[in-house]
CSV table of C-alpha atoms in Angstrom, one decimal:
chain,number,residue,atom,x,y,z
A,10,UNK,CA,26.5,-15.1,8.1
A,11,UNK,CA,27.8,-13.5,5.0
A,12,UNK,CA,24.9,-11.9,2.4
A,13,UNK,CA,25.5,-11.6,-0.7
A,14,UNK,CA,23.1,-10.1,-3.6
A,15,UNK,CA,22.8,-10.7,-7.2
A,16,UNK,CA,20.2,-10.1,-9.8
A,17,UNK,CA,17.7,-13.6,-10.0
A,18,UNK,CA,17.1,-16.3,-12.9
A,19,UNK,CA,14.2,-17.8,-13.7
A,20,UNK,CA,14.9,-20.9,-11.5
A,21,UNK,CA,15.2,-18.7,-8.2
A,22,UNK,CA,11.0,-18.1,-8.7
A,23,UNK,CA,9.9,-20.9,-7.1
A,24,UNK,CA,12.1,-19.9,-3.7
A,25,UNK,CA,11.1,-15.9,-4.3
A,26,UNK,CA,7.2,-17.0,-4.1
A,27,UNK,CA,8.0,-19.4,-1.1
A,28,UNK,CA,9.5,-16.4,1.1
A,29,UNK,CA,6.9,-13.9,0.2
A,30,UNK,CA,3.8,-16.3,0.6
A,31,UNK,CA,3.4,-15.4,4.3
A,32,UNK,CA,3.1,-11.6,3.8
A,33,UNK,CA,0.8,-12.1,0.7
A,34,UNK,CA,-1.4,-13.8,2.7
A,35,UNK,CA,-1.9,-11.2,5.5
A,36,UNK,CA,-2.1,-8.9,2.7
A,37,UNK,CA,0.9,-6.6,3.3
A,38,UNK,CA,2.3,-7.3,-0.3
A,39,UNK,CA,0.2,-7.8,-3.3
A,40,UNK,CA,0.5,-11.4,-4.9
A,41,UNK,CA,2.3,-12.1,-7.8
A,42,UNK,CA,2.0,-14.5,-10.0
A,43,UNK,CA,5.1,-16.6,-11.5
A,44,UNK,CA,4.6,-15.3,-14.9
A,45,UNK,CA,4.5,-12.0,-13.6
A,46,UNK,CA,7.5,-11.9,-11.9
A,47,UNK,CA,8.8,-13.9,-14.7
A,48,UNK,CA,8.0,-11.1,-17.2
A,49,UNK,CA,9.8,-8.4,-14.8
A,50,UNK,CA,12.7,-10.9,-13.6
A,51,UNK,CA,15.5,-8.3,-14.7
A,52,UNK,CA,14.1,-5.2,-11.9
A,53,UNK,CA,14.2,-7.8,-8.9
A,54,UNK,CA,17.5,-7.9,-6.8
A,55,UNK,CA,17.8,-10.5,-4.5
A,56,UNK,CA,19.4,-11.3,-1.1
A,57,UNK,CA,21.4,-14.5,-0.2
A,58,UNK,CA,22.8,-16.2,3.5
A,59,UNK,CA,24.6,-19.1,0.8
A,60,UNK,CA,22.2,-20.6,-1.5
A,61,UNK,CA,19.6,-19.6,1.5
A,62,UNK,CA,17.3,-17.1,-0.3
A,63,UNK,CA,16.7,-14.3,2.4
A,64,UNK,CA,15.0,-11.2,1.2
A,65,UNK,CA,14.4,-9.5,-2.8
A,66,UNK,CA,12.9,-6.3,-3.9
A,67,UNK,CA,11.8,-4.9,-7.5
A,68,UNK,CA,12.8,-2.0,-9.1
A,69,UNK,CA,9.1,-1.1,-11.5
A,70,UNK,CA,10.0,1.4,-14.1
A,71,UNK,CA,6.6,3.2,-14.8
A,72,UNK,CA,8.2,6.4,-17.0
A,73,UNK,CA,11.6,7.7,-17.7
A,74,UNK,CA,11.5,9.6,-14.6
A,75,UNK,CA,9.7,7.4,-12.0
A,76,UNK,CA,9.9,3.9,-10.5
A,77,UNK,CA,8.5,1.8,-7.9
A,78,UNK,CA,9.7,-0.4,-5.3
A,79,UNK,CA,7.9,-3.2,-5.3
A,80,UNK,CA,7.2,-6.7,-2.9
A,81,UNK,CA,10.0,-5.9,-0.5
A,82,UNK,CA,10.6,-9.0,1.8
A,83,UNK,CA,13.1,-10.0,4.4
A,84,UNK,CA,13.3,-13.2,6.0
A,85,UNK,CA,11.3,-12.6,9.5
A,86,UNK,CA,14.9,-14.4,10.8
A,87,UNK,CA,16.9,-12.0,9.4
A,88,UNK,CA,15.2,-9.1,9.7
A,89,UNK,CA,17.5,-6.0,11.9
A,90,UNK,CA,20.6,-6.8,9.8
A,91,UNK,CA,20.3,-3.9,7.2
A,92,UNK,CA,19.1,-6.3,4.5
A,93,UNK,CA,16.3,-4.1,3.7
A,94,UNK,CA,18.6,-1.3,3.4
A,95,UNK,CA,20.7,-3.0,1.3
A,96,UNK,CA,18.1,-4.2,-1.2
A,97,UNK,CA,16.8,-0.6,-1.3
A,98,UNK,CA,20.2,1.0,-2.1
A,99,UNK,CA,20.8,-1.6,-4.9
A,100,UNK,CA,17.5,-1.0,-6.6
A,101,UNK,CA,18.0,2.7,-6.3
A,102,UNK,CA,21.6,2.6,-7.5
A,103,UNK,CA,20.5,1.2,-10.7
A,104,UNK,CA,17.8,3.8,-10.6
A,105,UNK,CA,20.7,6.1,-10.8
A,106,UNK,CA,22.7,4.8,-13.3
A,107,UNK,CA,19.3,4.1,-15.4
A,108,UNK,CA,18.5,7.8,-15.1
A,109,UNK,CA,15.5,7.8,-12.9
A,110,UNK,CA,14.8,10.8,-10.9
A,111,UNK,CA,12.6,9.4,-8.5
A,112,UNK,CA,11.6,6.0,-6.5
A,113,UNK,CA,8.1,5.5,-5.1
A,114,UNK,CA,7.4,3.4,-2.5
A,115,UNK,CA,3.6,2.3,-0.7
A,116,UNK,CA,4.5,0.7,2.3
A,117,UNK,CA,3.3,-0.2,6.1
A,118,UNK,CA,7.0,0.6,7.1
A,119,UNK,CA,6.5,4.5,6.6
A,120,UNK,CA,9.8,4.7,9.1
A,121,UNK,CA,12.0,2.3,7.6
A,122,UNK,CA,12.0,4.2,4.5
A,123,UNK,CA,12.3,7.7,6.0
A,124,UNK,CA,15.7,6.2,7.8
A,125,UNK,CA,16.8,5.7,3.9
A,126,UNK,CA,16.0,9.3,2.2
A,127,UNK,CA,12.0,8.5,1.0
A,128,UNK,CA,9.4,11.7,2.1
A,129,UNK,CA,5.7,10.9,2.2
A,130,UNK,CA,3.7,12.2,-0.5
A,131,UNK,CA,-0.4,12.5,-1.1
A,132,UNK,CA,-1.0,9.1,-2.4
A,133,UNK,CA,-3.3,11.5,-4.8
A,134,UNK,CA,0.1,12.5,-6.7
A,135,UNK,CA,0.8,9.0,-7.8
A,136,UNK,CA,0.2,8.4,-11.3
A,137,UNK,CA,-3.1,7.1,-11.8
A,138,UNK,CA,-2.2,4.1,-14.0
A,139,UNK,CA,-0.3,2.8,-10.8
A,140,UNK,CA,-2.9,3.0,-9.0
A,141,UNK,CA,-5.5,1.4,-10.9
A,142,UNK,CA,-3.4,-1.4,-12.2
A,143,UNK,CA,-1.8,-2.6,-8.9
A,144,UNK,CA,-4.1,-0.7,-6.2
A,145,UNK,CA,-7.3,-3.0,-7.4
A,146,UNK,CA,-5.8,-6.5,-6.7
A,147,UNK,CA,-5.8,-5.5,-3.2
A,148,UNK,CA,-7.6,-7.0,-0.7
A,149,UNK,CA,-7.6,-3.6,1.2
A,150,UNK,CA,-8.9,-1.6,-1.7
A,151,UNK,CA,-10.7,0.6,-1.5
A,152,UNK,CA,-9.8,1.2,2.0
A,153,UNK,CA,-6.2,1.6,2.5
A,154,UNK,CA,-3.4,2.4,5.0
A,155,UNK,CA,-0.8,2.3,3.5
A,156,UNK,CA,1.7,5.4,3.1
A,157,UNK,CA,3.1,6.6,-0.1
A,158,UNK,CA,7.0,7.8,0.1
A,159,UNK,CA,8.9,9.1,-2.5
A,160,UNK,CA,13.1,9.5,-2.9
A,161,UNK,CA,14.6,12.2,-4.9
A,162,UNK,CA,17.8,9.9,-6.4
């Protein structure tokens, strides 16, 4: 198994909603659709076992200062491997070289993203346009679990 990641095309959305499908379903990422991601194609980074599409992740800039990593997915097959990590150090790399000063992240996986330099954070500190624009599509809203983390880059 050799991974490799690059940035997507247009022509890798079809496989990108395929993989996520599962976890949209239980409700763990938020679903969306192919002219959303088509809109925000350049923030996604994807990972690849060949042409075998295995895991992705967006970098969403919401200010000079702040982005958010959004729809992180790994294979369920290849998930222990570091691909996650991975994913997450390449988004936050070009956070870096961007300028950011800080990635957000709402996740189930409050651990994995500790092990990678995020803190938790009052989901009340979140800017409230990110909140209303994504938080609403959920099927969990208004009741959710989900723990805000942040990473000083």
């Amino acid at each position: 198994m050799s991974i490799t990641y690059k940035k997507p095309t247009l022509h890798d959305i079809p496989a990108m909603q395929q993989l996520v499908a599962p976890e949209i379903e239980s409700g763990v990422i938020l679903h969306r659709s192919n002219d959303e991601i088509a809109t925000n194609i350049r923030s996604y980074f994807l990972a690849l076992d060949g042409e075998k599409l295995v895991g992705f992740v967006a970098l969403h800039i919401h200010s000079p200062i702040l982005a958010e990593l959004r729809s992180m997915i790994v294979d369920t097959g290849y998930r222990g491997q570091n691909i996650g990590s991975s994913l997450v150090q390449n988004a936050c790399d070009e956070g870096r070289r961007l300028g950011l000063k800080e990635v957000l992240a709402l996740t189930y996986q409050q651990r994995f993203f500790e092990r990678l330099g995020f803190y938790e954070i009052p989901k009340e500190s979140i800017p409230e346009h990110k909140i209303w624009a994504d938080c609403i599509k959920c099927k969990h809203f208004p009741v959710c679990n989900e723990v805000s983390l942040i990473k000083t880059l």
